[in-house]
């Protein structure tokens, strides 16, 4: 099939590469000429395991073409995927200017039937706006070419996006046209062979499904963090509680790990956007607002524990920070807990020595060169001259340190475990003070 994908960011590039890898002919369009040049050289501008090899293989095979020529893209594909960014406005609503700009471009240049597929995460009702934008552009040039608009939200986890696309749990398709649904089934057939994972529904329900899924997962995380904070005050161990409730199949173990807050490009943005959507419908989304508030509070938890341990005197101290990305297997630092922690430490007069397996370049892009920040090449280098260690992201490389060596290296002999990956007994046995999430009494 011939497919066009507008946007070469995380969602757009994964979509384009995986569809090309299934034998389709894909044109990927982006207005960023520098990014397109890098992609033509086989360079992926962000870290995602396995993606670069797929991009290189299909670009070299002629199945995946990168261009800044939007007209070429519109003329190429029966399927026109819109996978551009929808950054949050100041009020939390999704900014649709890029989505609608692509829709107008499609309307201005389409000469044959097109299926316009909204892949970007967008509020309920956006497909109606996309349909209208295409219609207005067509009307302006007197075109009567038919088209359909489909909502096809993505459910890609950073760090596992290729597997999520090629072996999906479900494929959500929102359309009111049975013919279009059949064409979408044909498109996704290579990823849908063992059993039918496609769920077809109306457009607005499909748009809401994406937000609902992320809001549910964010709610589970905030719920466990709320319980963890209560467990500390009650002298209970939240890890035991987690096992106790996770064994109930109605609850399960997924997304009930307490920590120092969620981040990334999806959960924070999507929860805010859903709250804003509710507000526009004159509905007070109390639970969702609480989910967001709990998460924002949780991001300050590690700093508060550090400040209490040192009796508020952090000026001149140095902290080793392990992990900068919002989660393992990605270099994404958007809304990351590490940013809240590190900037709070700086404001208190402390210095930071940090290491992350893949997010060092992104950290330098965000913060640049600073006297109070050393971005170092190894976890061990981060410990040099440090008073204490703060674990923020649970990369595997951080999970089995030599605690006795840590005790010899860290001048204040303290470990702050933001993801509960260490055994408190082992840490204490080495002569270190241990602070986890929901595992010790409040100081």
CSV table of C-alpha atoms in Angstrom, one decimal:
chain,number,residue,atom,x,y,z
A,1,UNK,CA,0.0,0.0,0.0
A,2,UNK,CA,1.0,3.6,-0.4
A,3,UNK,CA,1.1,5.5,2.8
A,4,UNK,CA,2.1,9.1,3.8
A,5,UNK,CA,3.0,10.0,7.4
A,6,UNK,CA,3.2,13.7,8.3
A,7,UNK,CA,5.6,14.1,11.2
A,8,UNK,CA,8.9,12.4,11.9
A,9,UNK,CA,8.8,12.6,15.7
A,10,UNK,CA,8.3,9.7,18.0
A,11,UNK,CA,4.9,8.5,16.8
A,12,UNK,CA,5.3,9.4,13.2
A,13,UNK,CA,8.7,7.8,12.7
A,14,UNK,CA,7.8,4.6,14.5
A,15,UNK,CA,4.5,4.4,12.4
A,16,UNK,CA,6.3,5.1,9.1
A,17,UNK,CA,9.2,2.7,9.8
A,18,UNK,CA,7.0,-0.2,10.9
A,19,UNK,CA,4.5,0.2,8.1
A,20,UNK,CA,7.4,0.2,5.6
A,21,UNK,CA,8.9,-2.8,7.2
A,22,UNK,CA,5.7,-4.7,6.4
A,23,UNK,CA,6.3,-4.1,2.7
A,24,UNK,CA,4.4,-0.8,2.2
A,25,UNK,CA,5.7,2.2,0.4
A,26,UNK,CA,5.9,5.1,2.9
A,27,UNK,CA,6.7,8.7,2.5
A,28,UNK,CA,7.4,10.5,5.7
A,29,UNK,CA,7.0,14.3,5.6
A,30,UNK,CA,8.4,16.9,8.1
A,31,UNK,CA,9.1,20.6,7.9
A,32,UNK,CA,12.4,20.3,9.7
A,33,UNK,CA,14.9,20.0,6.9
A,34,UNK,CA,17.8,19.2,9.3
A,35,UNK,CA,15.9,16.3,10.8
A,36,UNK,CA,15.0,15.0,7.3
A,37,UNK,CA,18.7,15.2,6.3
A,38,UNK,CA,19.6,13.1,9.4
A,39,UNK,CA,17.0,10.5,8.7
A,40,UNK,CA,18.2,10.2,5.1
A,41,UNK,CA,21.6,9.4,6.6
A,42,UNK,CA,20.0,6.7,8.7
A,43,UNK,CA,20.2,8.6,12.0
A,44,UNK,CA,17.2,8.5,14.3
A,45,UNK,CA,17.0,11.8,16.3
A,46,UNK,CA,15.9,10.1,19.5
A,47,UNK,CA,16.6,6.9,21.4
A,48,UNK,CA,14.3,4.0,20.8
A,49,UNK,CA,15.6,0.4,20.9
A,50,UNK,CA,15.5,-1.3,17.5
A,51,UNK,CA,14.1,1.6,15.5
A,52,UNK,CA,17.3,2.8,13.8
A,53,UNK,CA,17.9,-0.5,12.2
A,54,UNK,CA,14.4,-0.6,10.8
A,55,UNK,CA,14.7,3.0,9.5
A,56,UNK,CA,18.0,2.2,7.8
A,57,UNK,CA,16.9,-1.1,6.3
A,58,UNK,CA,13.7,0.3,4.7
A,59,UNK,CA,15.2,3.6,3.6
A,60,UNK,CA,18.0,1.7,1.8
A,61,UNK,CA,15.4,-0.6,0.3
A,62,UNK,CA,13.4,2.3,-1.1
A,63,UNK,CA,10.3,1.6,0.9
A,64,UNK,CA,10.8,4.6,3.3
A,65,UNK,CA,11.3,8.0,1.8
A,66,UNK,CA,11.9,11.2,3.8
A,67,UNK,CA,11.0,14.6,2.4
A,68,UNK,CA,10.0,18.2,3.3
A,69,UNK,CA,7.8,18.3,0.2
A,70,UNK,CA,4.2,18.1,1.6
A,71,UNK,CA,2.7,18.1,-1.9
A,72,UNK,CA,4.7,14.9,-2.7
A,73,UNK,CA,3.3,13.4,0.5
A,74,UNK,CA,-0.3,14.2,-0.4
A,75,UNK,CA,0.0,12.9,-3.9
A,76,UNK,CA,1.7,9.7,-2.7
A,77,UNK,CA,-0.5,8.0,-0.1
A,78,UNK,CA,-4.0,6.6,-0.1
A,79,UNK,CA,-3.6,6.7,3.7
A,80,UNK,CA,-2.6,10.2,5.0
A,81,UNK,CA,-1.4,9.8,8.6
A,82,UNK,CA,-1.3,12.9,10.7
A,83,UNK,CA,1.3,12.3,13.5
A,84,UNK,CA,2.5,15.8,14.3
A,85,UNK,CA,2.9,17.3,17.8
A,86,UNK,CA,0.0,18.5,19.9
A,87,UNK,CA,1.9,20.4,22.7
A,88,UNK,CA,-0.1,21.7,25.7
A,89,UNK,CA,-1.2,25.3,25.8
A,90,UNK,CA,-0.9,27.3,29.0
A,91,UNK,CA,-4.4,26.2,30.0
A,92,UNK,CA,-3.5,22.5,29.5
A,93,UNK,CA,-5.5,22.1,26.3
A,94,UNK,CA,-3.8,20.4,23.3
A,95,UNK,CA,-2.5,22.8,20.6
A,96,UNK,CA,-4.1,21.6,17.3
A,97,UNK,CA,-2.4,24.2,15.0
A,98,UNK,CA,-0.1,21.6,13.4
A,99,UNK,CA,-2.7,19.0,13.0
A,100,UNK,CA,-5.1,21.4,11.3
A,101,UNK,CA,-2.3,22.8,9.1
A,102,UNK,CA,-1.6,19.3,7.8
A,103,UNK,CA,-5.4,18.8,7.2
A,104,UNK,CA,-5.5,22.0,5.2
A,105,UNK,CA,-2.5,20.9,3.2
A,106,UNK,CA,-4.1,17.6,2.3
A,107,UNK,CA,-7.3,19.4,1.2
A,108,UNK,CA,-5.3,21.8,-0.9
A,109,UNK,CA,-3.5,19.1,-2.9
A,110,UNK,CA,-5.4,15.9,-2.9
A,111,UNK,CA,-6.4,14.8,-6.4
A,112,UNK,CA,-7.8,11.3,-5.5
A,113,UNK,CA,-9.7,9.6,-2.7
A,114,UNK,CA,-7.8,9.9,0.6
A,115,UNK,CA,-8.2,8.4,4.1
A,116,UNK,CA,-7.0,11.0,6.6
A,117,UNK,CA,-5.9,9.2,9.7
A,118,UNK,CA,-5.4,11.2,12.9
A,119,UNK,CA,-2.6,9.4,14.8
A,120,UNK,CA,-1.7,12.3,17.0
A,121,UNK,CA,-3.2,12.3,20.5
A,122,UNK,CA,-6.0,14.8,20.2
A,123,UNK,CA,-9.1,15.9,22.2
A,124,UNK,CA,-12.5,14.5,21.4
A,125,UNK,CA,-14.0,16.4,18.5
A,126,UNK,CA,-10.7,17.0,16.7
A,127,UNK,CA,-11.6,14.7,13.8
A,128,UNK,CA,-14.6,17.0,13.1
A,129,UNK,CA,-12.2,19.9,12.9
A,130,UNK,CA,-9.9,17.9,10.6
A,131,UNK,CA,-12.8,17.0,8.4
A,132,UNK,CA,-13.9,20.7,8.2
A,133,UNK,CA,-10.3,21.9,7.5
A,134,UNK,CA,-10.0,19.5,4.6
A,135,UNK,CA,-13.4,20.4,3.3
A,136,UNK,CA,-12.7,24.2,3.4
A,137,UNK,CA,-9.4,23.7,1.6
A,138,UNK,CA,-11.1,21.6,-1.1
A,139,UNK,CA,-14.0,24.1,-1.4
A,140,UNK,CA,-11.6,27.0,-2.0
A,141,UNK,CA,-10.2,25.3,-5.1
A,142,UNK,CA,-13.5,23.8,-6.3
A,143,UNK,CA,-12.6,20.2,-5.7
A,144,UNK,CA,-15.2,17.4,-5.2
A,145,UNK,CA,-12.7,14.6,-4.4
A,146,UNK,CA,-14.0,12.3,-1.7
A,147,UNK,CA,-12.2,11.6,1.5
A,148,UNK,CA,-12.7,10.0,4.9
A,149,UNK,CA,-11.4,10.9,8.3
A,150,UNK,CA,-10.4,8.2,10.8
A,151,UNK,CA,-9.2,8.3,14.4
A,152,UNK,CA,-6.4,5.8,15.0
A,153,UNK,CA,-4.8,6.7,18.3
A,154,UNK,CA,-1.4,5.3,19.1
A,155,UNK,CA,-0.5,3.2,22.2
A,156,UNK,CA,3.2,3.1,22.0
A,157,UNK,CA,5.4,2.8,25.1
A,158,UNK,CA,8.7,4.6,24.9
A,159,UNK,CA,11.4,2.0,25.1
A,160,UNK,CA,9.1,-0.7,23.6
A,161,UNK,CA,7.5,1.2,20.7
A,162,UNK,CA,8.5,-1.1,17.9
A,163,UNK,CA,7.1,-4.2,19.7
A,164,UNK,CA,4.0,-2.3,20.6
A,165,UNK,CA,3.4,-1.4,16.9
A,166,UNK,CA,4.2,-4.8,15.4
A,167,UNK,CA,2.6,-6.8,18.2
A,168,UNK,CA,-0.2,-4.6,19.4
A,169,UNK,CA,-2.5,-5.3,22.3
A,170,UNK,CA,-5.3,-3.6,20.3
A,171,UNK,CA,-5.7,-1.4,17.3
A,172,UNK,CA,-8.4,1.3,17.8
A,173,UNK,CA,-10.1,2.6,14.7
A,174,UNK,CA,-12.8,5.3,14.9
A,175,UNK,CA,-14.8,5.7,11.7
A,176,UNK,CA,-18.4,5.9,10.6
A,177,UNK,CA,-17.7,4.4,7.1
A,178,UNK,CA,-17.7,0.5,6.9
A,179,UNK,CA,-15.6,0.7,3.7
A,180,UNK,CA,-12.9,2.7,5.5
A,181,UNK,CA,-12.9,0.2,8.3
A,182,UNK,CA,-12.2,-2.6,5.9
A,183,UNK,CA,-9.3,-0.6,4.3
A,184,UNK,CA,-7.9,0.0,7.8
A,185,UNK,CA,-8.1,-3.8,8.5
A,186,UNK,CA,-6.2,-4.5,5.4
A,187,UNK,CA,-3.5,-2.0,6.3
A,188,UNK,CA,-3.0,-3.5,9.8
A,189,UNK,CA,-3.4,-7.1,8.6
A,190,UNK,CA,0.4,-7.9,8.9
A,191,UNK,CA,0.3,-7.0,12.6
A,192,UNK,CA,-3.0,-8.7,13.3
A,193,UNK,CA,-2.5,-12.3,12.1
A,194,UNK,CA,-2.9,-14.5,15.2
A,195,UNK,CA,-6.3,-13.0,16.2
A,196,UNK,CA,-8.3,-9.9,15.5
A,197,UNK,CA,-7.0,-7.1,17.7
A,198,UNK,CA,-8.8,-4.3,15.8
A,199,UNK,CA,-11.6,-2.6,17.7
A,200,UNK,CA,-13.8,-0.4,15.4
A,201,UNK,CA,-16.0,2.3,17.0
A,202,UNK,CA,-17.3,5.7,16.4
A,203,UNK,CA,-14.7,8.5,15.9
A,204,UNK,CA,-15.3,10.3,19.2
A,205,UNK,CA,-15.2,7.2,21.2
A,206,UNK,CA,-11.8,6.3,19.6
A,207,UNK,CA,-10.5,9.8,20.5
A,208,UNK,CA,-11.6,9.4,24.1
A,209,UNK,CA,-10.1,5.9,24.4
A,210,UNK,CA,-6.6,7.2,24.1
A,211,UNK,CA,-7.0,9.8,26.8
A,212,UNK,CA,-8.9,7.3,29.0
A,213,UNK,CA,-6.2,4.7,28.8
A,214,UNK,CA,-3.4,7.1,29.8
A,215,UNK,CA,-5.5,8.7,32.5
A,216,UNK,CA,-6.3,5.2,34.0
A,217,UNK,CA,-2.6,4.3,34.1
A,218,UNK,CA,-1.7,7.7,35.6
A,219,UNK,CA,-4.4,7.2,38.2
A,220,UNK,CA,-2.9,3.8,39.3
A,221,UNK,CA,0.5,5.4,39.7
A,222,UNK,CA,-0.8,8.4,41.7
A,223,UNK,CA,-3.0,6.1,43.8
A,224,UNK,CA,0.0,4.0,44.8
A,225,UNK,CA,2.1,7.1,45.5
A,226,UNK,CA,-0.7,8.4,47.8
A,227,UNK,CA,-0.7,5.1,49.6
A,228,UNK,CA,3.1,5.1,49.9
A,229,UNK,CA,3.0,8.4,51.6
A,230,UNK,CA,0.4,7.1,54.0
A,231,UNK,CA,2.4,3.9,54.6
A,232,UNK,CA,5.3,5.9,55.8
A,233,UNK,CA,3.2,7.7,58.4
A,234,UNK,CA,1.7,4.4,59.6
A,235,UNK,CA,5.0,2.5,59.7
A,236,UNK,CA,3.8,0.1,57.0
A,237,UNK,CA,5.9,-1.1,54.0
A,238,UNK,CA,4.3,-0.2,50.7
A,239,UNK,CA,6.2,-2.9,48.9
A,240,UNK,CA,4.4,-5.5,50.9
A,241,UNK,CA,1.1,-3.8,50.3
A,242,UNK,CA,1.9,-3.7,46.6
A,243,UNK,CA,2.4,-7.5,46.5
A,244,UNK,CA,-0.7,-8.0,48.6
A,245,UNK,CA,-3.0,-6.1,46.3
A,246,UNK,CA,-1.3,-7.0,43.0
A,247,UNK,CA,-2.0,-10.6,43.6
A,248,UNK,CA,-5.7,-9.8,43.1
A,249,UNK,CA,-6.3,-10.4,39.3
A,250,UNK,CA,-8.8,-7.6,39.3
A,251,UNK,CA,-5.9,-5.2,40.2
A,252,UNK,CA,-2.8,-6.8,38.9
A,253,UNK,CA,0.8,-5.7,39.2
A,254,UNK,CA,1.1,-3.3,36.3
A,255,UNK,CA,1.6,0.4,37.2
A,256,UNK,CA,1.3,-0.1,40.9
A,257,UNK,CA,4.9,0.6,41.7
A,258,UNK,CA,5.4,3.6,44.0
A,259,UNK,CA,8.1,6.1,43.1
A,260,UNK,CA,9.0,9.7,42.7
A,261,UNK,CA,6.3,10.6,40.1
A,262,UNK,CA,5.5,9.9,36.5
A,263,UNK,CA,6.7,12.0,33.6
A,264,UNK,CA,7.3,11.8,29.8
A,265,UNK,CA,5.4,13.1,26.8
A,266,UNK,CA,2.1,11.3,27.4
A,267,UNK,CA,0.7,11.0,30.9
A,268,UNK,CA,1.2,14.6,32.1
A,269,UNK,CA,0.0,16.1,28.9
A,270,UNK,CA,-2.9,13.8,28.4
A,271,UNK,CA,-4.2,14.1,31.9
A,272,UNK,CA,-4.1,17.9,31.7
A,273,UNK,CA,-5.8,17.8,28.3
A,274,UNK,CA,-8.6,15.6,29.6
A,275,UNK,CA,-9.1,17.9,32.6
A,276,UNK,CA,-9.4,20.8,30.2
A,277,UNK,CA,-11.8,18.9,28.0
A,278,UNK,CA,-14.0,18.2,31.0
A,279,UNK,CA,-13.9,21.9,32.0
A,280,UNK,CA,-15.0,22.9,28.5
A,281,UNK,CA,-18.0,20.6,29.0
A,282,UNK,CA,-18.8,22.3,32.3
A,283,UNK,CA,-17.8,19.1,34.1
A,284,UNK,CA,-15.5,19.1,37.2
A,285,UNK,CA,-13.1,16.1,36.8
A,286,UNK,CA,-12.2,15.9,40.5
A,287,UNK,CA,-10.4,12.6,40.3
A,288,UNK,CA,-8.2,13.6,37.3
A,289,UNK,CA,-7.3,16.8,39.0
A,290,UNK,CA,-6.2,14.9,42.1
A,291,UNK,CA,-4.2,12.5,40.0
A,292,UNK,CA,-2.2,15.4,38.6
A,293,UNK,CA,-1.9,17.1,42.0
A,294,UNK,CA,-0.6,14.0,43.7
A,295,UNK,CA,2.0,13.5,40.9
A,296,UNK,CA,3.3,17.1,41.1
A,297,UNK,CA,3.7,16.7,44.9
A,298,UNK,CA,5.4,13.3,44.5
A,299,UNK,CA,8.1,14.9,42.3
A,300,UNK,CA,9.3,16.9,45.2
A,301,UNK,CA,9.4,14.0,47.6
A,302,UNK,CA,13.0,13.0,47.1
A,303,UNK,CA,14.2,16.6,47.6
A,304,UNK,CA,12.2,16.9,50.8
A,305,UNK,CA,13.7,13.7,52.1
A,306,UNK,CA,17.2,14.9,51.3
A,307,UNK,CA,16.5,18.3,53.0
A,308,UNK,CA,15.3,16.6,56.1
A,309,UNK,CA,18.3,14.3,56.3
A,310,UNK,CA,20.7,17.2,56.1
A,311,UNK,CA,18.6,19.4,58.4
A,312,UNK,CA,18.0,21.9,55.6
A,313,UNK,CA,21.7,22.6,55.0
A,314,UNK,CA,22.5,21.6,51.4
A,315,UNK,CA,24.7,24.5,50.4
A,316,UNK,CA,28.0,23.3,49.1
A,317,UNK,CA,27.0,19.7,49.2
A,318,UNK,CA,27.3,17.4,46.1
A,319,UNK,CA,24.8,14.8,45.1
A,320,UNK,CA,25.3,11.9,42.7
A,321,UNK,CA,22.1,11.4,40.6
A,322,UNK,CA,21.6,8.1,38.8
A,323,UNK,CA,19.1,8.4,36.0
A,324,UNK,CA,17.8,11.4,34.2
A,325,UNK,CA,15.2,10.1,31.7
A,326,UNK,CA,11.6,9.8,32.9
A,327,UNK,CA,11.9,6.0,32.7
A,328,UNK,CA,14.4,3.4,31.4
A,329,UNK,CA,15.0,2.7,27.7
A,330,UNK,CA,14.4,6.2,26.5
A,331,UNK,CA,16.3,9.5,26.5
A,332,UNK,CA,13.1,11.5,27.0
A,333,UNK,CA,13.3,14.0,29.9
A,334,UNK,CA,10.0,15.7,29.3
A,335,UNK,CA,8.3,16.2,32.7
A,336,UNK,CA,11.0,14.0,34.3
A,337,UNK,CA,11.2,13.8,38.1
A,338,UNK,CA,15.0,14.3,37.7
A,339,UNK,CA,14.4,17.8,36.5
A,340,UNK,CA,12.4,18.8,39.5
A,341,UNK,CA,14.9,17.2,41.9
A,342,UNK,CA,18.1,18.6,40.3
A,343,UNK,CA,16.7,22.2,40.0
A,344,UNK,CA,15.6,22.1,43.6
A,345,UNK,CA,19.1,21.0,44.7
A,346,UNK,CA,20.6,23.9,42.7
A,347,UNK,CA,18.2,26.3,44.3
A,348,UNK,CA,19.4,25.1,47.7
A,349,UNK,CA,23.0,25.7,46.8
A,350,UNK,CA,24.0,22.1,46.0
A,351,UNK,CA,25.9,20.6,43.1
A,352,UNK,CA,25.0,17.6,41.0
A,353,UNK,CA,27.0,14.9,39.4
A,354,UNK,CA,24.7,12.9,37.1
A,355,UNK,CA,24.8,9.9,34.8
A,356,UNK,CA,22.2,8.3,32.5
A,357,UNK,CA,22.9,5.5,30.0
A,358,UNK,CA,21.3,7.4,27.1
A,359,UNK,CA,20.0,10.8,28.2
A,360,UNK,CA,23.2,12.7,28.6
A,361,UNK,CA,23.0,14.6,25.3
A,362,UNK,CA,19.4,15.6,26.1
A,363,UNK,CA,20.4,16.8,29.6
A,364,UNK,CA,23.1,19.0,28.1
A,365,UNK,CA,20.6,20.3,25.6
A,366,UNK,CA,18.2,21.3,28.4
A,367,UNK,CA,20.7,22.7,30.9
A,368,UNK,CA,23.8,23.5,28.9
A,369,UNK,CA,27.1,24.0,30.7
A,370,UNK,CA,26.8,24.9,34.4
A,371,UNK,CA,29.3,25.0,37.3
A,372,UNK,CA,26.9,23.1,39.5
A,373,UNK,CA,26.3,20.3,37.1
A,374,UNK,CA,28.7,17.5,36.0
A,375,UNK,CA,27.4,15.1,33.4
A,376,UNK,CA,29.7,12.1,33.7
A,377,UNK,CA,30.3,9.0,31.6
A,378,UNK,CA,29.8,6.3,34.3
A,379,UNK,CA,27.7,5.6,37.4
A,380,UNK,CA,31.0,5.4,39.4
A,381,UNK,CA,32.2,8.8,38.2
A,382,UNK,CA,29.0,10.3,39.5
A,383,UNK,CA,29.9,9.2,43.0
A,384,UNK,CA,33.3,11.0,43.1
A,385,UNK,CA,33.2,13.7,45.8
A,386,UNK,CA,29.5,13.1,46.4
A,387,UNK,CA,27.8,13.3,49.8
A,388,UNK,CA,24.9,11.1,48.9
A,389,UNK,CA,23.4,9.0,46.1
A,390,UNK,CA,19.9,9.7,44.6
A,391,UNK,CA,18.4,7.0,42.4
A,392,UNK,CA,15.8,8.5,40.1
A,393,UNK,CA,15.5,6.2,37.1
A,394,UNK,CA,15.6,2.4,37.5
A,395,UNK,CA,18.0,1.5,34.7
A,396,UNK,CA,19.3,-2.0,35.0
A,397,UNK,CA,22.9,-0.8,35.3
A,398,UNK,CA,22.0,0.9,38.6
A,399,UNK,CA,20.3,-2.0,40.2
A,400,UNK,CA,23.1,-4.0,41.8
A,401,UNK,CA,25.7,-1.6,43.1
A,402,UNK,CA,28.4,-2.5,45.7
A,403,UNK,CA,26.9,-0.9,48.8
A,404,UNK,CA,30.1,-1.3,50.8
A,405,UNK,CA,31.9,0.6,48.1
A,406,UNK,CA,29.2,3.2,48.2
A,407,UNK,CA,29.7,3.5,52.0
A,408,UNK,CA,33.4,4.2,51.4
A,409,UNK,CA,32.8,6.7,48.7
A,410,UNK,CA,29.8,8.8,49.9
A,411,UNK,CA,30.9,11.2,52.6
A,412,UNK,CA,27.4,11.4,54.2
A,413,UNK,CA,26.7,7.7,53.6
A,414,UNK,CA,23.1,8.1,52.5
A,415,UNK,CA,21.1,6.6,49.6
A,416,UNK,CA,17.8,8.0,48.4
A,417,UNK,CA,16.0,5.4,46.4
A,418,UNK,CA,13.3,7.0,44.3
A,419,UNK,CA,12.1,3.8,42.7
A,420,UNK,CA,12.4,1.3,45.6
A,421,UNK,CA,14.8,-1.0,43.7
A,422,UNK,CA,17.2,-1.6,46.6
A,423,UNK,CA,16.8,-3.8,49.6
A,424,UNK,CA,16.8,-1.5,52.7
A,425,UNK,CA,18.4,-4.2,54.9
A,426,UNK,CA,21.4,-4.7,52.5
A,427,UNK,CA,21.9,-0.9,52.3
A,428,UNK,CA,21.8,-0.5,56.0
A,429,UNK,CA,24.1,-3.5,56.6
A,430,UNK,CA,26.8,-1.7,54.5
A,431,UNK,CA,26.6,1.3,56.9
A,432,UNK,CA,24.4,3.5,54.7
A,433,UNK,CA,21.2,5.4,55.6
A,434,UNK,CA,18.4,4.3,53.3
A,435,UNK,CA,15.4,6.4,52.2
A,436,UNK,CA,12.8,4.8,49.9
A,437,UNK,CA,9.2,5.6,49.0
A,438,UNK,CA,6.7,4.4,51.5
A,439,UNK,CA,9.2,2.1,53.2
A,440,UNK,CA,10.3,4.0,56.3
A,441,UNK,CA,8.9,6.3,58.9
A,442,UNK,CA,8.7,10.0,58.3
A,443,UNK,CA,11.7,11.8,59.8
